[in-house]
Amino acid sequence: MRFRITKRKWFIIIGSTLVLLLLIPYCILQFYKDEIKSVIEKNIDTNLNAAVTFHSIDFSFISQFPSLTVYMDDMDILGVEEFEGDTLACIKRVDLELDWYKLIFKNEMELNRVFFNDPTIHLHILQNGHANYKIIKRDSAAVDTTDNSSLSLNKFVIKRGSLNYLDQSKDVWFEMNGINHVGKIDYSKDIIDYITDTEIKHFSLRNKKNQYLLNKEITIDLNIEINLNTSSFTFKENTFGVNKFIFGVDGQVAILPKGFDLDLRFASKETSFSDILSLVPNTFSDELKDFTTEGLLNFNGLIKGKYFDTSSVMPLFHLDINVVDAMVKLKNIDTKAKDIQFELVIDNKYGVLDSTVFDLRKLNMDVGGYPIKGRVKVQGFDNIKVDADLLAEVELAQLEKIYPIKGFDISGKLNFELNAKGIYKTKHVNTKFIVESIPAFKLNLALSDGLVKYDSAHATFHNIELFLTGENKDGNPEHTRINLKELEMYLGENLLTGNMLLEGFKSYYVKSDLKATFNLADIESLYPLNNNVVKGLFTANVKLDGYYNSEKKLFPSINASVNLTNGYFKTI
């Protein structure tokens, strides 16, 4: 019995102590409530150049005991000076977890955790470059690093956030909705370690002319070290995702007075070929929604060097893109592009834009049983070096099923072969654009059993037979030779045949022989006559031979014979 009484007393003592531990801070909190509010408002006024208001403020020890949690409802952050009246942020509720002892007895506000619930943030840069979010006062932005003190923010949370960004100086706009962010900050001397896990449900990006991204899902798993002394950011063990496309980034970015110093490497992580299609701008996404794909995609590269707005020098960069065993197929269509092998290298070793090399080292695919293969290497933007070999055998009807062309129906077997090597070089003389050199090339193009039908027309061009060759042996544009050796096509029962030879570039030699037989009553199948009636059998034979030069007013000789039989025209 004596033991039971002693045990009861111990429970009473422990319980009373716990109650006192809860009541004493609570009573102190109620006594100093106005002082706490004053400290918070003073810290805001001291550190921020903005008008900050909140509807109500409340306190609790229960949610994060023994820390004090401050709740501020309906916080608004408003701009001042040239942004007066503009809203920078509206936050439904802000939760601040504080050290209550330092807050009450030392008038110091030490944050442990910060929660933003349902924030809406508006970032705005004016034409003059002034930004509404630069509200931290300079004196407060300076960090005292004379001692070995450290601080940490154990958790920074954004729930269901939204952000709008408008840069009028560069005509860029982006919007984020459904932001859920969890971060942790550790600060020691000049080093800040920031670890985040972020999800953005809808991300959109555009400028005045183009919508690049619309409602894309973004994921960020970021571990970054910020060196305040060197103004540098070091990325380590990071993963970024845009829809299904996942890639990693590591390296360093340093902020320079008028630019950046970059040393970054990036690579895809377990990416399929279909994932890359999720990055296609929404301008084209509607056309791709019915496509199914297979295959693997490997993606890696680097950026290294300094970038300045005022200099033409840029960082060197390298990018490898490899597609292996891919397939593209349109839903409900049997034809598919398969066995796609694609190897592209984009390289710039010297930091000069004109030294950029686009090297498509391999392109192989099978479209409905017909092969397309080749390689293309292009270097530079001013004087463009080209080295290409392309070979394609395509059944146009199969290709049109995979990628339909609106307003057209096409078919026929196309054979294409091109070899090109050399430099495309141009210059401007006064207002004239002059081509000085082109790559030497050899071209063979043939179309058999071709068909073209316009949806807006009732007639069909059919039985198209075409054979064309082209050649330039030394890169001199004037030595270019294009020879349409054979042309034959029908429009209904109407026939067009002929051939044409072109030699030269600025001043070129023309030799052609074209024959046509046409029933004028068939014109209405191509072009509405608005109740007019035209009939008759029209035949023509046109031959050209000679040089054409508009500046010298030279024209080839023309030998033409035209005949109209049983002609009839009536206007109603």
Coordinates of C-alpha atoms in Angstrom, one line a residue:
M1 CA 0.0 0.0 0.0
R2 CA 2.8 2.3 0.9
F3 CA 4.5 1.6 -2.5
R4 CA 1.3 2.5 -4.4
I5 CA 1.0 5.9 -2.6
T6 CA 4.6 6.7 -3.5
K7 CA 4.0 5.8 -7.1
R8 CA 0.9 8.0 -7.2
K9 CA 2.9 10.9 -5.8
W10 CA 5.5 10.5 -8.5
F11 CA 2.9 10.6 -11.2
I12 CA 1.5 13.8 -9.6
I13 CA 4.9 15.4 -9.5
I14 CA 5.8 14.5 -13.1
G15 CA 2.4 15.6 -14.4
S16 CA 2.5 18.9 -12.5
T17 CA 6.0 19.6 -13.8
L18 CA 4.9 19.0 -17.4
V19 CA 1.8 21.2 -16.9
L20 CA 4.1 23.9 -15.5
L21 CA 6.5 23.6 -18.4
L22 CA 3.6 24.2 -20.7
L23 CA 1.8 26.8 -18.7
I24 CA 4.8 29.0 -17.9
P25 CA 5.8 29.6 -21.5
Y26 CA 2.2 30.1 -22.4
C27 CA 1.6 32.6 -19.6
I28 CA 4.9 34.4 -20.5
L29 CA 3.7 34.3 -24.2
Q30 CA 0.4 36.0 -23.3
F31 CA 2.1 38.6 -21.2
Y32 CA 4.6 39.4 -24.0
K33 CA 2.3 39.0 -26.9
D34 CA 2.4 42.6 -28.0
E35 CA 6.2 42.7 -27.6
I36 CA 6.6 39.5 -29.8
K37 CA 4.5 41.1 -32.5
S38 CA 6.5 44.2 -32.2
V39 CA 9.8 42.3 -32.6
I40 CA 8.5 40.5 -35.7
E41 CA 7.3 43.8 -37.3
K42 CA 10.6 45.5 -36.4
N43 CA 12.6 42.7 -38.1
I44 CA 10.5 43.0 -41.2
D45 CA 10.9 46.8 -41.4
T46 CA 14.6 46.5 -40.7
N47 CA 15.3 43.9 -43.5
L48 CA 12.7 44.6 -46.2
N49 CA 12.1 47.6 -48.4
A50 CA 8.4 46.8 -48.8
A51 CA 5.1 47.3 -47.2
V52 CA 4.2 44.1 -45.3
T53 CA 0.7 43.6 -43.8
F54 CA -1.0 40.6 -42.3
H55 CA -4.6 40.2 -41.1
S56 CA -3.9 38.4 -37.8
I57 CA -1.1 36.9 -35.8
D58 CA -1.3 34.0 -33.4
F59 CA 1.1 31.7 -31.4
S60 CA 1.3 28.1 -30.3
F61 CA 3.7 25.8 -28.4
I62 CA 1.8 22.6 -29.1
S63 CA 2.5 22.0 -32.8
Q64 CA 6.4 22.2 -32.5
F65 CA 7.0 22.0 -28.7
P66 CA 9.3 23.3 -27.2
S67 CA 9.7 25.8 -30.1
L68 CA 7.3 28.7 -30.5
T69 CA 5.2 28.7 -33.7
V70 CA 4.0 32.0 -35.0
Y71 CA 1.0 32.0 -37.4
M72 CA 0.4 35.0 -39.7
D73 CA -2.7 34.9 -41.7
D74 CA -3.3 36.7 -45.1
M75 CA 0.1 38.2 -45.5
D76 CA 0.6 40.7 -48.3
I77 CA 3.9 42.1 -49.5
L78 CA 3.4 45.3 -51.5
G79 CA 5.9 47.3 -53.5
V80 CA 7.1 50.8 -52.8
E81 CA 8.5 53.7 -54.8
E82 CA 8.1 52.9 -58.5
F83 CA 6.3 49.6 -57.6
E84 CA 3.9 51.3 -55.2
G85 CA 0.5 49.6 -55.4
D86 CA 1.9 46.4 -57.0
T87 CA 1.6 43.2 -55.1
L88 CA 4.7 41.1 -54.8
A89 CA 3.2 38.3 -52.8
C90 CA 0.0 37.2 -51.2
I91 CA 0.4 34.3 -48.7
K92 CA -2.7 32.7 -47.1
R93 CA -0.7 31.7 -44.0
V94 CA 2.9 31.9 -42.9
D95 CA 4.1 29.6 -40.1
L96 CA 7.4 30.6 -38.4
E97 CA 9.0 28.2 -35.9
L98 CA 11.2 30.3 -33.5
D99 CA 13.4 30.0 -30.4
W100 CA 10.9 31.5 -27.9
Y101 CA 13.4 32.2 -25.2
K102 CA 15.6 34.4 -27.5
L103 CA 12.6 36.0 -29.0
I104 CA 11.1 37.0 -25.6
F105 CA 14.1 37.7 -23.4
K106 CA 16.8 38.8 -26.0
N107 CA 14.6 40.4 -28.7
E108 CA 16.3 38.1 -31.3
M109 CA 14.3 36.3 -34.0
E110 CA 16.0 32.9 -34.7
L111 CA 14.1 30.8 -37.3
N112 CA 14.1 27.0 -37.2
R113 CA 11.4 26.3 -39.8
V114 CA 9.3 28.4 -42.2
F115 CA 6.1 27.3 -43.9
F116 CA 4.4 29.3 -46.7
N117 CA 0.9 28.0 -47.3
D118 CA -0.9 28.9 -50.6
P119 CA 1.5 31.7 -51.6
T120 CA 1.0 33.6 -54.9
I121 CA 4.1 35.5 -56.0
H122 CA 4.4 38.1 -58.8
L123 CA 7.9 38.9 -60.0
H124 CA 8.2 41.9 -62.4
I125 CA 11.1 43.5 -64.2
L126 CA 10.4 46.8 -65.9
Q127 CA 11.8 48.0 -69.2
N128 CA 14.5 49.9 -67.3
G129 CA 15.7 46.7 -65.6
H130 CA 14.3 47.5 -62.2
A131 CA 12.9 44.5 -60.4
N132 CA 10.1 44.5 -57.8
Y133 CA 11.6 41.6 -55.9
K134 CA 14.8 43.4 -54.9
I135 CA 13.4 44.4 -51.5
I136 CA 16.2 43.3 -49.1
K137 CA 17.9 46.3 -47.7
R138 CA 21.6 46.5 -48.4
D139 CA 22.6 46.8 -44.7
S140 CA 20.6 43.7 -43.9
A141 CA 22.0 41.8 -46.9
A142 CA 25.5 42.1 -45.5
V143 CA 26.4 39.0 -43.5
D144 CA 28.8 39.2 -40.6
T145 CA 31.3 36.5 -41.1
T146 CA 34.0 37.7 -38.7
D147 CA 33.3 34.9 -36.2
N148 CA 32.8 31.2 -36.5
S149 CA 29.0 31.5 -36.0
S150 CA 26.7 29.3 -38.0
L151 CA 22.9 29.1 -38.5
S152 CA 20.5 26.7 -40.1
L153 CA 17.0 26.6 -41.3
N154 CA 15.9 23.0 -40.7
K155 CA 13.0 23.2 -43.0
F156 CA 11.6 25.7 -45.6
V157 CA 8.3 24.6 -47.0
I158 CA 6.1 26.0 -49.8
K159 CA 2.7 24.3 -50.2
R160 CA 0.4 24.8 -53.2
G161 CA 2.3 27.8 -54.4
S162 CA 2.0 29.9 -57.6
L163 CA 4.6 32.2 -59.2
N164 CA 4.3 34.6 -62.2
Y165 CA 7.4 36.1 -63.7
L166 CA 7.4 38.9 -66.3
D167 CA 10.6 40.5 -67.7
Q168 CA 9.6 43.4 -69.9
S169 CA 13.2 44.3 -70.7
K170 CA 13.8 40.9 -72.4
D171 CA 10.2 40.0 -73.3
V172 CA 10.1 36.8 -71.3
W173 CA 7.2 35.4 -69.2
F174 CA 6.8 32.2 -67.3
E175 CA 4.3 30.9 -64.8
M176 CA 4.4 28.1 -62.2
N177 CA 1.4 26.6 -60.5
G178 CA 1.1 23.8 -58.0
I179 CA 4.5 24.4 -56.4
N180 CA 5.4 22.1 -53.5
H181 CA 8.8 22.7 -52.1
V182 CA 10.8 21.4 -49.2
G183 CA 14.2 22.8 -48.4
K184 CA 16.9 22.8 -45.8
I185 CA 19.6 25.5 -45.3
D186 CA 22.8 25.2 -43.4
Y187 CA 25.1 28.3 -43.1
S188 CA 28.6 28.3 -41.8
K189 CA 31.0 31.2 -42.4
D190 CA 30.7 32.0 -46.1
I191 CA 29.2 28.7 -47.1
I192 CA 25.5 28.0 -47.5
D193 CA 24.3 24.4 -48.2
Y194 CA 20.8 24.2 -49.6
I195 CA 19.0 20.9 -50.1
T196 CA 15.7 20.9 -51.9
D197 CA 13.0 18.7 -53.2
T198 CA 10.6 20.6 -55.5
E199 CA 7.6 19.7 -57.6
I200 CA 5.9 22.1 -60.0
K201 CA 2.6 20.7 -61.5
H202 CA 2.3 23.2 -64.3
F203 CA 5.1 25.3 -65.8
S204 CA 4.7 27.5 -68.9
L205 CA 7.3 29.6 -70.7
R206 CA 6.9 32.0 -73.6
N207 CA 8.1 35.2 -75.2
K208 CA 6.3 37.6 -77.5
K209 CA 6.5 35.3 -80.5
N210 CA 6.7 31.7 -79.2
Q211 CA 5.1 29.5 -76.6
Y212 CA 8.0 27.2 -75.6
L213 CA 6.4 25.2 -72.8
L214 CA 2.8 25.0 -71.7
N215 CA 1.7 23.2 -68.5
K216 CA 4.8 21.0 -68.3
E217 CA 5.5 19.2 -65.0
I218 CA 8.8 20.0 -63.4
T219 CA 10.7 18.1 -60.6
I220 CA 13.9 19.2 -59.0
D221 CA 16.0 17.3 -56.5
L222 CA 18.8 19.8 -55.7
N223 CA 21.8 19.8 -53.5
I224 CA 23.7 23.0 -53.9
E225 CA 26.5 24.8 -52.1
I226 CA 26.6 28.6 -52.2
N227 CA 29.9 30.3 -51.5
L228 CA 29.2 33.9 -50.6
N229 CA 32.8 34.9 -50.7
T230 CA 33.3 33.8 -54.3
S231 CA 29.7 34.3 -55.4
S232 CA 29.7 30.7 -56.7
F233 CA 27.2 27.9 -56.8
T234 CA 28.3 24.2 -56.7
F235 CA 25.8 21.6 -57.9
K236 CA 26.2 18.1 -56.5
E237 CA 23.9 15.0 -56.8
N238 CA 21.1 16.9 -58.6
T239 CA 18.2 15.6 -60.7
F240 CA 16.0 17.7 -62.9
G241 CA 12.8 16.5 -64.7
V242 CA 10.7 18.1 -67.4
N243 CA 7.6 15.9 -67.7
K244 CA 9.2 12.4 -68.2
F245 CA 12.6 13.7 -69.3
I246 CA 15.0 13.3 -66.4
F247 CA 18.6 14.5 -66.3
G248 CA 21.3 15.3 -63.8
V249 CA 23.6 18.4 -63.5
D250 CA 26.8 18.8 -61.6
G251 CA 29.5 21.4 -61.6
Q252 CA 29.9 25.1 -60.7
V253 CA 28.5 28.5 -61.7
A254 CA 30.3 31.6 -60.5
I255 CA 28.7 35.1 -60.8
L256 CA 31.1 37.7 -62.3
P257 CA 30.6 41.5 -62.3
K258 CA 29.2 41.4 -65.9
G259 CA 28.7 37.7 -66.6
F260 CA 29.1 34.1 -65.5
D261 CA 31.9 31.5 -65.2
L262 CA 30.4 28.1 -66.0
D263 CA 31.7 24.6 -65.5
L264 CA 28.8 22.3 -65.8
R265 CA 28.2 18.7 -66.9
F266 CA 24.8 17.1 -67.6
A267 CA 23.5 13.7 -68.6
S268 CA 20.1 12.0 -69.0
K269 CA 19.1 9.3 -66.6
E270 CA 17.3 6.2 -67.8
T271 CA 15.5 8.1 -70.6
S272 CA 13.4 6.5 -73.3
F273 CA 12.9 8.0 -76.7
S274 CA 9.3 8.8 -75.9
D275 CA 10.4 11.0 -73.0
I276 CA 12.1 13.5 -75.4
L277 CA 8.8 14.1 -77.2
S278 CA 7.4 15.5 -73.9
L279 CA 9.7 18.4 -74.4
V280 CA 8.3 19.4 -77.8
P281 CA 6.9 23.0 -77.7
N282 CA 3.1 23.0 -77.4
T283 CA 2.9 24.7 -80.9
F284 CA 3.6 21.2 -82.2
S285 CA 2.3 18.9 -79.4
D286 CA -1.2 18.6 -80.8
E287 CA 0.3 17.1 -84.0
L288 CA 2.3 14.5 -81.9
K289 CA -0.4 13.4 -79.4
D290 CA -1.4 10.4 -81.5
F291 CA 2.2 9.1 -81.9
T292 CA 3.6 6.1 -80.0
T293 CA 7.3 5.5 -79.7
E294 CA 9.9 3.0 -78.5
G295 CA 13.6 3.1 -78.0
L296 CA 16.3 4.5 -75.8
L297 CA 17.8 8.0 -75.6
N298 CA 21.2 8.9 -74.2
F299 CA 22.0 12.5 -73.6
N300 CA 25.1 14.1 -72.1
G301 CA 27.3 17.2 -72.4
L302 CA 29.2 20.0 -70.8
I303 CA 29.5 23.8 -70.7
K304 CA 32.8 25.4 -69.7
G305 CA 34.0 28.9 -69.8
K306 CA 33.1 32.6 -69.2
Y307 CA 30.0 34.3 -70.6
F308 CA 29.6 38.1 -70.8
D309 CA 26.7 40.1 -72.3
T310 CA 29.1 42.5 -73.9
S311 CA 31.4 40.0 -75.6
S312 CA 31.1 37.7 -78.5
V313 CA 33.2 35.1 -76.6
M314 CA 31.1 32.4 -75.2
P315 CA 31.7 29.2 -73.2
L316 CA 32.9 26.1 -75.0
F317 CA 30.3 23.3 -75.0
H318 CA 29.7 19.7 -76.1
L319 CA 26.5 17.7 -76.5
D320 CA 26.0 14.0 -77.4
I321 CA 22.6 12.7 -78.3
N322 CA 22.1 9.0 -79.2
V323 CA 18.9 7.3 -80.1
V324 CA 19.0 3.5 -80.2
D325 CA 16.5 1.1 -81.7
A326 CA 13.7 3.6 -81.7
M327 CA 10.3 3.4 -83.4
V328 CA 7.6 6.0 -84.2
K329 CA 4.1 5.0 -85.1
L330 CA 0.9 6.9 -85.6
K331 CA -2.1 5.3 -83.8
N332 CA -4.5 3.3 -86.0
I333 CA -1.9 3.3 -88.8
D334 CA 0.0 0.1 -89.6
T335 CA 3.0 1.9 -91.2
K336 CA 5.8 2.9 -88.8
A337 CA 9.3 4.3 -88.8
K338 CA 11.4 1.6 -87.1
D339 CA 15.0 0.7 -86.5
I340 CA 15.9 4.3 -85.9
Q341 CA 19.6 4.9 -85.1
F342 CA 20.6 8.5 -84.5
E343 CA 23.9 9.9 -83.3
L344 CA 24.3 13.7 -83.1
V345 CA 27.3 15.6 -81.7
I346 CA 27.2 19.4 -81.2
D347 CA 30.6 20.7 -80.3
N348 CA 32.3 24.0 -79.8
K349 CA 35.9 23.8 -78.6
Y350 CA 37.0 27.4 -78.8
G351 CA 34.2 29.5 -77.4
V352 CA 33.5 31.2 -80.8
L353 CA 30.0 30.8 -82.2
D354 CA 31.3 30.3 -85.8
S355 CA 33.4 27.3 -84.7
T356 CA 30.3 25.4 -83.7
V357 CA 30.0 21.9 -85.3
F358 CA 26.8 20.0 -85.9
D359 CA 27.8 16.5 -86.6
L360 CA 25.0 14.0 -87.4
R361 CA 27.3 11.0 -87.5
K362 CA 24.6 8.4 -88.1
L363 CA 21.0 8.5 -89.3
N364 CA 19.4 5.1 -90.1
M365 CA 15.7 4.3 -90.2
D366 CA 13.2 2.1 -92.0
V367 CA 9.9 3.7 -93.1
G368 CA 7.4 1.1 -94.2
G369 CA 10.1 -1.2 -95.5
Y370 CA 12.1 1.6 -97.3
P371 CA 15.5 2.8 -96.0
I372 CA 16.7 6.3 -95.1
K373 CA 20.3 6.6 -94.1
G374 CA 23.2 9.1 -94.1
R375 CA 25.3 11.6 -92.3
V376 CA 25.6 15.4 -92.2
K377 CA 28.3 17.6 -90.8
V378 CA 27.9 21.4 -90.7
Q379 CA 30.4 23.8 -89.2
G380 CA 30.0 27.6 -88.6
F381 CA 27.4 30.2 -89.2
D382 CA 29.2 32.8 -91.4
N383 CA 31.1 30.6 -93.8
I384 CA 29.3 27.3 -93.5
K385 CA 31.3 24.1 -94.1
V386 CA 29.2 21.2 -95.2
D387 CA 30.0 17.5 -95.6
A388 CA 27.0 15.3 -96.3
D389 CA 26.0 11.9 -97.7
L390 CA 22.3 11.1 -97.7
L391 CA 20.4 8.2 -99.3
A392 CA 16.7 7.7 -99.1
E393 CA 14.1 5.4 -100.7
V394 CA 10.7 6.4 -99.7
E395 CA 7.1 5.4 -100.5
L396 CA 5.4 8.8 -100.1
A397 CA 2.1 7.3 -99.2
Q398 CA 3.6 5.4 -96.3
L399 CA 5.4 8.6 -95.1
E400 CA 2.2 10.6 -95.5
K401 CA 0.4 8.2 -93.2
I402 CA 3.0 8.6 -90.5
Y403 CA 3.1 12.4 -90.8
P404 CA 0.0 13.6 -92.7
I405 CA 0.3 16.9 -94.6
K406 CA -2.9 18.9 -94.2
G407 CA -4.7 19.7 -97.4
F408 CA -2.7 17.2 -99.5
D409 CA -2.7 13.5 -100.5
I410 CA 0.5 12.3 -101.9
S411 CA 1.9 9.0 -103.1
G412 CA 4.7 7.6 -105.3
K413 CA 8.1 6.1 -104.9
L414 CA 10.9 8.6 -104.3
N415 CA 14.6 7.9 -104.6
F416 CA 17.0 10.5 -103.4
E417 CA 20.8 10.6 -103.2
L418 CA 23.0 13.6 -102.3
N419 CA 26.7 14.0 -101.8
A420 CA 27.9 17.4 -100.8
K421 CA 31.2 18.8 -99.5
G422 CA 32.5 22.4 -99.4
I423 CA 31.8 25.9 -98.1
Y424 CA 28.7 28.0 -98.4
K425 CA 30.0 31.6 -98.4
T426 CA 28.1 34.8 -99.0
K427 CA 28.7 38.6 -98.7
H428 CA 26.8 41.8 -99.0
V429 CA 27.9 44.5 -101.5
N430 CA 25.8 47.6 -100.9
T431 CA 22.3 46.2 -100.9
K432 CA 23.1 43.1 -102.9
F433 CA 23.4 39.6 -101.5
I434 CA 26.1 37.6 -103.3
V435 CA 26.8 33.9 -103.0
E436 CA 30.5 33.4 -103.5
S437 CA 30.8 29.7 -103.1
I438 CA 28.6 26.6 -102.5
P439 CA 29.5 23.0 -101.5
A440 CA 30.4 20.8 -104.5
F441 CA 27.6 18.3 -104.8
K442 CA 26.1 15.5 -106.8
L443 CA 22.3 14.9 -106.7
N444 CA 20.0 12.3 -108.1
L445 CA 16.3 12.5 -107.6
A446 CA 13.6 10.2 -109.1
L447 CA 9.9 10.0 -108.6
S448 CA 7.8 7.2 -110.2
D449 CA 4.1 6.6 -110.2
G450 CA 3.6 9.9 -108.3
L451 CA 0.3 11.4 -107.2
V452 CA -0.6 14.8 -105.7
K453 CA -4.1 15.8 -104.8
Y454 CA -5.3 19.1 -103.2
D455 CA -8.3 18.8 -100.9
S456 CA -9.6 22.0 -102.3
A457 CA -9.5 20.8 -105.9
H458 CA -11.4 18.0 -107.6
A459 CA -8.6 17.0 -110.0
T460 CA -5.6 14.9 -109.2
F461 CA -2.1 15.1 -110.7
H462 CA -1.2 11.4 -111.3
N463 CA 1.2 9.1 -113.1
I464 CA 4.0 11.5 -112.3
E465 CA 7.4 10.4 -113.6
L466 CA 10.3 12.6 -112.8
F467 CA 14.1 12.2 -113.1
L468 CA 16.4 15.0 -112.1
T469 CA 20.2 15.3 -111.6
G470 CA 22.3 18.0 -110.2
E471 CA 26.1 18.6 -110.1
N472 CA 28.7 21.1 -109.1
K473 CA 32.3 19.9 -109.2
D474 CA 34.3 22.8 -107.7
G475 CA 32.0 24.9 -105.5
N476 CA 31.8 27.8 -108.0
P477 CA 28.1 28.7 -108.2
E478 CA 28.4 29.5 -111.9
H479 CA 29.4 25.9 -112.5
T480 CA 26.2 24.5 -111.2
R481 CA 24.2 22.2 -113.5
I482 CA 20.6 21.1 -112.9
N483 CA 19.1 18.7 -115.4
L484 CA 15.5 17.7 -115.4
K485 CA 15.9 14.9 -117.8
E486 CA 12.4 13.6 -117.8
L487 CA 9.0 15.0 -116.7
E488 CA 5.7 13.4 -117.4
M489 CA 2.4 13.9 -115.5
Y490 CA -1.3 13.8 -116.0
L491 CA -4.2 15.9 -114.9
G492 CA -7.2 13.7 -115.6
E493 CA -6.6 12.9 -119.3
N494 CA -4.4 16.0 -119.8
L495 CA -0.7 15.4 -120.4
L496 CA 2.4 17.5 -119.6
T497 CA 5.8 16.2 -120.7
G498 CA 9.2 17.7 -121.2
N499 CA 12.8 18.3 -120.0
M500 CA 14.8 21.3 -118.8
L501 CA 18.5 22.1 -118.4
L502 CA 19.9 24.9 -116.2
E503 CA 23.6 25.8 -116.1
G504 CA 25.0 28.6 -114.0
F505 CA 23.7 30.7 -111.1
K506 CA 23.6 34.4 -111.5
S507 CA 23.7 34.3 -115.2
Y508 CA 22.4 30.8 -116.3
Y509 CA 21.9 29.0 -119.5
V510 CA 18.4 27.5 -120.1
K511 CA 17.4 24.8 -122.5
S512 CA 14.0 23.2 -122.3
D513 CA 11.3 21.4 -124.4
L514 CA 7.9 21.3 -122.8
K515 CA 4.7 19.9 -124.4
A516 CA 1.2 20.1 -123.0
T517 CA -2.2 18.9 -124.1
F518 CA -5.1 20.2 -122.1
N519 CA -8.9 20.1 -122.3
L520 CA -10.0 23.6 -121.1
A521 CA -13.2 22.2 -119.6
D522 CA -11.0 20.6 -116.9
I523 CA -9.9 24.1 -115.6
E524 CA -12.9 24.2 -113.3
S525 CA -11.6 21.1 -111.5
L526 CA -8.6 23.2 -110.4
Y527 CA -9.9 26.7 -110.2
P528 CA -13.6 27.9 -109.9
L529 CA -14.8 29.8 -112.9
N530 CA -17.8 31.4 -111.2
N531 CA -20.4 30.1 -113.7
N532 CA -18.2 30.9 -116.7
V533 CA -17.9 28.2 -119.3
V534 CA -14.6 27.4 -121.1
K535 CA -14.2 24.6 -123.6
G536 CA -11.7 23.5 -126.2
L537 CA -8.6 21.4 -126.8
F538 CA -5.4 23.4 -126.0
T539 CA -2.0 22.1 -127.2
A540 CA 1.4 23.8 -126.7
N541 CA 5.0 23.1 -127.5
V542 CA 7.5 25.6 -125.9
K543 CA 11.2 25.5 -126.4
L544 CA 13.7 27.8 -124.6
D545 CA 17.4 28.1 -125.6
G546 CA 19.8 30.7 -124.4
Y547 CA 21.1 32.7 -121.4
Y548 CA 19.0 34.6 -118.8
N549 CA 20.5 37.5 -116.8
S550 CA 18.0 40.1 -115.5
E551 CA 20.7 42.8 -114.9
K552 CA 22.0 42.5 -118.4
K553 CA 18.5 42.1 -119.7
L554 CA 19.4 38.8 -121.5
F555 CA 16.7 36.3 -122.2
P556 CA 16.7 32.9 -123.9
S557 CA 15.2 32.6 -127.3
I558 CA 11.7 31.1 -127.3
N559 CA 10.2 28.9 -130.0
A560 CA 6.6 28.2 -129.2
S561 CA 3.6 26.8 -131.0
V562 CA 0.1 27.0 -129.5
N563 CA -3.1 25.5 -130.9
L564 CA -6.7 25.7 -129.8
T565 CA -9.3 23.5 -131.3
N566 CA -13.1 23.9 -130.9
G567 CA -12.6 26.7 -128.4
Y568 CA -15.7 28.1 -126.6
F569 CA -16.0 30.8 -123.9
K570 CA -19.2 32.0 -122.3
T571 CA -19.9 34.4 -119.5
I572 CA -23.1 33.8 -117.5

